[in-house]
Amino acid sequence: MADGTGLDDHLAGLAAEAQRVTVPLAAEQIRARGDRRRRRKRAARISGGVLLAAAVAVGGISLVRPGPESATTAAKPTESRSASLFVPPTPAPGEEYASEIGYVYEAKVLEDTVEVTVEQLRAEQGKAVPTGVVHQVTLSPQTPVEVEQVAGGEPRDMRLGDVVDRLRGGPRWVFALDYDGEGRIQSLREAFWLTVE
């Protein structure tokens, strides 16, 4: 019996020691988890600040970057006879596109693009009047084109590649070219509503 009681005392002592050792360990783990959480929050705040600063810097750079004529894309106006006079129209606030009206002619297929010459016109009382600005544009053959007279009097939606043959000659067909905010041509629409002088 004495042995059994001694064992009980010994086990009770071990349990007390284990409890004394494990309780501080659990508290230490809780404190360590709390510290890790605080470090993660602090790092998130710092990285959020860094991301915000980067976004502001990139936004500032995009505000002061050169205009759309400096970028090179398949749908951007290229160098031309009067490049200094041509300025791609920009959409008004709240508008998706801005339009340039002009003769579209001398269409040439160049590998996977189509190059056309545009002689800019302005509309005055329903008449198309030349401005003297002529420039060349390189577009995708998949550029949407709304036609009527070019298609024989029947309104249709086509692709630029489908009407290249009709636009090969000299100035004959008048189109409105729709430019987006980046200065890229998104579509052409036949300006059949204008009388050409």
CSV table of C-alpha atoms in Angstrom, one decimal:
chain,number,residue,atom,x,y,z
A,1,MET,CA,0.0,0.0,0.0
A,2,ALA,CA,2.8,2.3,0.9
A,3,ASP,CA,4.2,1.6,-2.6
A,4,GLY,CA,0.8,2.4,-4.2
A,5,THR,CA,0.5,5.7,-2.2
A,6,GLY,CA,4.1,6.6,-3.1
A,7,LEU,CA,3.3,6.1,-6.7
A,8,ASP,CA,0.2,8.2,-6.4
A,9,ASP,CA,2.2,11.0,-4.9
A,10,HIS,CA,4.8,10.7,-7.6
A,11,LEU,CA,2.3,10.8,-10.3
A,12,ALA,CA,0.6,13.8,-8.7
A,13,GLY,CA,3.9,15.5,-8.6
A,14,LEU,CA,4.6,14.8,-12.2
A,15,ALA,CA,1.2,16.1,-13.2
A,16,ALA,CA,1.7,19.3,-11.2
A,17,GLU,CA,5.2,19.7,-12.8
A,18,ALA,CA,3.7,19.1,-16.3
A,19,GLN,CA,0.9,21.5,-15.7
A,20,ARG,CA,3.4,24.1,-14.5
A,21,VAL,CA,5.6,23.6,-17.6
A,22,THR,CA,2.8,23.3,-20.1
A,23,VAL,CA,0.8,26.3,-19.0
A,24,PRO,CA,3.6,28.8,-19.6
A,25,LEU,CA,4.3,27.0,-22.9
A,26,ALA,CA,0.7,27.4,-24.0
A,27,ALA,CA,0.8,31.1,-23.0
A,28,GLU,CA,4.0,31.5,-24.9
A,29,GLN,CA,2.5,30.0,-28.0
A,30,ILE,CA,-0.5,32.3,-27.7
A,31,ARG,CA,1.8,35.3,-27.4
A,32,ALA,CA,3.9,34.1,-30.4
A,33,ARG,CA,0.7,33.7,-32.5
A,34,GLY,CA,-0.4,37.2,-31.5
A,35,ASP,CA,3.1,38.6,-32.5
A,36,ARG,CA,2.9,36.8,-35.8
A,37,ARG,CA,-0.6,38.3,-36.4
A,38,ARG,CA,0.6,41.8,-35.6
A,39,ARG,CA,3.6,41.4,-37.9
A,40,ARG,CA,1.4,40.2,-40.8
A,41,LYS,CA,-1.0,43.1,-40.2
A,42,ARG,CA,2.0,45.6,-40.1
A,43,ALA,CA,3.4,44.0,-43.3
A,44,ALA,CA,0.0,44.2,-45.0
A,45,ARG,CA,-0.3,47.9,-44.1
A,46,ILE,CA,3.2,48.6,-45.4
A,47,SER,CA,2.8,46.6,-48.6
A,48,GLY,CA,-0.6,48.3,-49.1
A,49,GLY,CA,1.1,51.7,-48.7
A,50,VAL,CA,3.8,50.6,-51.2
A,51,LEU,CA,1.2,49.4,-53.6
A,52,LEU,CA,-0.7,52.6,-53.2
A,53,ALA,CA,2.4,54.6,-53.8
A,54,ALA,CA,3.2,52.5,-56.9
A,55,ALA,CA,-0.3,53.0,-58.2
A,56,VAL,CA,0.0,56.7,-57.7
A,57,ALA,CA,3.4,56.8,-59.4
A,58,VAL,CA,2.2,54.7,-62.4
A,59,GLY,CA,-0.9,56.9,-62.6
A,60,GLY,CA,1.2,60.0,-62.6
A,61,ILE,CA,3.5,58.6,-65.3
A,62,SER,CA,0.5,57.7,-67.4
A,63,LEU,CA,-0.8,61.2,-67.1
A,64,VAL,CA,2.5,62.7,-68.3
A,65,ARG,CA,3.5,60.1,-70.8
A,66,PRO,CA,3.7,61.1,-74.5
A,67,GLY,CA,0.4,61.3,-76.5
A,68,PRO,CA,-1.1,58.4,-78.4
A,69,GLU,CA,0.8,59.1,-81.6
A,70,SER,CA,4.1,57.9,-79.9
A,71,ALA,CA,2.9,54.3,-79.2
A,72,THR,CA,3.1,51.7,-82.0
A,73,THR,CA,0.1,49.4,-82.5
A,74,ALA,CA,-1.4,47.9,-85.6
A,75,ALA,CA,-4.3,50.3,-85.6
A,76,LYS,CA,-2.3,53.5,-85.0
A,77,PRO,CA,-1.7,56.2,-87.7
A,78,THR,CA,1.8,55.8,-89.1
A,79,GLU,CA,4.2,58.3,-90.5
A,80,SER,CA,2.7,60.2,-93.5
A,81,ARG,CA,3.0,63.1,-95.8
A,82,SER,CA,1.5,65.5,-93.3
A,83,ALA,CA,2.2,63.8,-90.0
A,84,SER,CA,2.8,67.1,-88.3
A,85,LEU,CA,-0.8,68.3,-89.2
A,86,PHE,CA,-2.6,65.1,-88.1
A,87,VAL,CA,-3.8,64.7,-84.6
A,88,PRO,CA,-5.9,61.7,-83.7
A,89,PRO,CA,-9.2,62.9,-82.3
A,90,THR,CA,-9.9,62.1,-78.7
A,91,PRO,CA,-13.3,61.2,-77.2
A,92,ALA,CA,-15.1,63.9,-75.3
A,93,PRO,CA,-15.7,63.2,-71.6
A,94,GLY,CA,-18.3,60.4,-71.2
A,95,GLU,CA,-17.9,59.4,-74.9
A,96,GLU,CA,-16.3,56.1,-75.9
A,97,TYR,CA,-15.1,57.2,-79.4
A,98,ALA,CA,-14.2,60.3,-81.4
A,99,SER,CA,-14.5,60.3,-85.2
A,100,GLU,CA,-12.5,61.6,-88.0
A,101,ILE,CA,-14.2,61.9,-91.4
A,102,GLY,CA,-12.2,61.3,-94.5
A,103,TYR,CA,-11.7,59.7,-97.9
A,104,VAL,CA,-10.3,56.2,-97.4
A,105,TYR,CA,-8.3,54.9,-100.4
A,106,GLU,CA,-5.1,53.3,-101.7
A,107,ALA,CA,-5.7,50.2,-99.6
A,108,LYS,CA,-2.8,47.8,-99.6
A,109,VAL,CA,-2.5,44.4,-97.9
A,110,LEU,CA,0.8,44.1,-96.0
A,111,GLU,CA,1.3,40.6,-94.6
A,112,ASP,CA,-1.4,40.5,-91.8
A,113,THR,CA,-2.3,44.3,-91.9
A,114,VAL,CA,-4.0,46.7,-94.3
A,115,GLU,CA,-2.6,50.1,-94.9
A,116,VAL,CA,-4.9,52.8,-96.2
A,117,THR,CA,-4.5,56.5,-97.0
A,118,VAL,CA,-7.0,58.9,-95.3
A,119,GLU,CA,-7.7,62.4,-96.7
A,120,GLN,CA,-9.3,64.2,-93.8
A,121,LEU,CA,-12.6,66.0,-94.4
A,122,ARG,CA,-14.8,68.2,-92.2
A,123,ALA,CA,-18.5,68.3,-92.3
A,124,GLU,CA,-20.0,71.7,-93.1
A,125,GLN,CA,-23.8,71.9,-93.5
A,126,GLY,CA,-24.0,68.3,-94.7
A,127,LYS,CA,-21.1,68.6,-97.1
A,128,ALA,CA,-17.7,67.1,-96.9
A,129,VAL,CA,-14.9,69.7,-97.3
A,130,PRO,CA,-11.2,68.8,-97.5
A,131,THR,CA,-8.9,70.0,-94.7
A,132,GLY,CA,-5.7,69.4,-96.5
A,133,VAL,CA,-4.5,66.8,-94.0
A,134,VAL,CA,-3.5,63.4,-95.5
A,135,HIS,CA,-2.1,60.5,-93.5
A,136,GLN,CA,-1.7,56.8,-93.7
A,137,VAL,CA,-3.1,54.3,-91.2
A,138,THR,CA,-2.2,50.6,-90.7
A,139,LEU,CA,-5.2,48.5,-89.5
A,140,SER,CA,-6.1,44.9,-88.9
A,141,PRO,CA,-8.0,43.3,-91.7
A,142,GLN,CA,-10.6,42.3,-89.0
A,143,THR,CA,-11.4,46.0,-88.3
A,144,PRO,CA,-15.2,46.3,-88.4
A,145,VAL,CA,-16.6,48.4,-91.3
A,146,GLU,CA,-20.2,49.6,-91.7
A,147,VAL,CA,-21.0,50.0,-95.4
A,148,GLU,CA,-23.9,50.9,-97.6
A,149,GLN,CA,-22.9,52.4,-101.0
A,150,VAL,CA,-19.7,50.4,-101.0
A,151,ALA,CA,-21.8,47.2,-100.7
A,152,GLY,CA,-24.1,48.2,-103.6
A,153,GLY,CA,-26.6,50.2,-101.6
A,154,GLU,CA,-27.4,47.6,-99.0
A,155,PRO,CA,-26.4,48.4,-95.4
A,156,ARG,CA,-24.0,45.7,-94.1
A,157,ASP,CA,-21.4,45.1,-91.4
A,158,MET,CA,-18.2,43.8,-93.0
A,159,ARG,CA,-14.5,43.6,-92.2
A,160,LEU,CA,-11.8,45.8,-93.7
A,161,GLY,CA,-10.2,42.8,-95.4
A,162,ASP,CA,-13.5,42.3,-97.3
A,163,VAL,CA,-13.5,45.8,-98.8
A,164,VAL,CA,-9.8,46.2,-99.6
A,165,ASP,CA,-10.5,45.7,-103.4
A,166,ARG,CA,-13.1,48.5,-103.4
A,167,LEU,CA,-10.7,50.9,-101.5
A,168,ARG,CA,-7.6,50.3,-103.7
A,169,GLY,CA,-8.2,53.2,-106.1
A,170,GLY,CA,-8.2,57.0,-105.5
A,171,PRO,CA,-10.4,59.0,-103.2
A,172,ARG,CA,-14.0,57.9,-103.7
A,173,TRP,CA,-15.5,56.6,-100.5
A,174,VAL,CA,-16.0,58.7,-97.4
A,175,PHE,CA,-15.8,57.1,-94.0
A,176,ALA,CA,-16.0,58.1,-90.3
A,177,LEU,CA,-13.1,56.5,-88.5
A,178,ASP,CA,-13.8,55.9,-84.8
A,179,TYR,CA,-10.8,56.4,-82.5
A,180,ASP,CA,-10.7,55.2,-78.9
A,181,GLY,CA,-9.1,57.1,-76.0
A,182,GLU,CA,-5.7,55.5,-76.8
A,183,GLY,CA,-5.8,56.9,-80.4
A,184,ARG,CA,-6.5,53.5,-82.0
A,185,ILE,CA,-9.1,53.1,-84.8
A,186,GLN,CA,-11.8,50.7,-83.6
A,187,SER,CA,-14.1,50.8,-86.7
A,188,LEU,CA,-15.0,52.5,-89.9
A,189,ARG,CA,-18.5,53.7,-90.9
A,190,GLU,CA,-19.3,54.8,-94.4
A,191,ALA,CA,-20.4,58.5,-94.2
A,192,PHE,CA,-23.2,58.1,-96.8
A,193,TRP,CA,-25.0,61.0,-95.1
A,194,LEU,CA,-22.5,63.5,-96.4
A,195,THR,CA,-22.4,65.1,-99.8
A,196,VAL,CA,-18.9,65.2,-101.3
A,197,GLU,CA,-17.8,68.4,-103.0
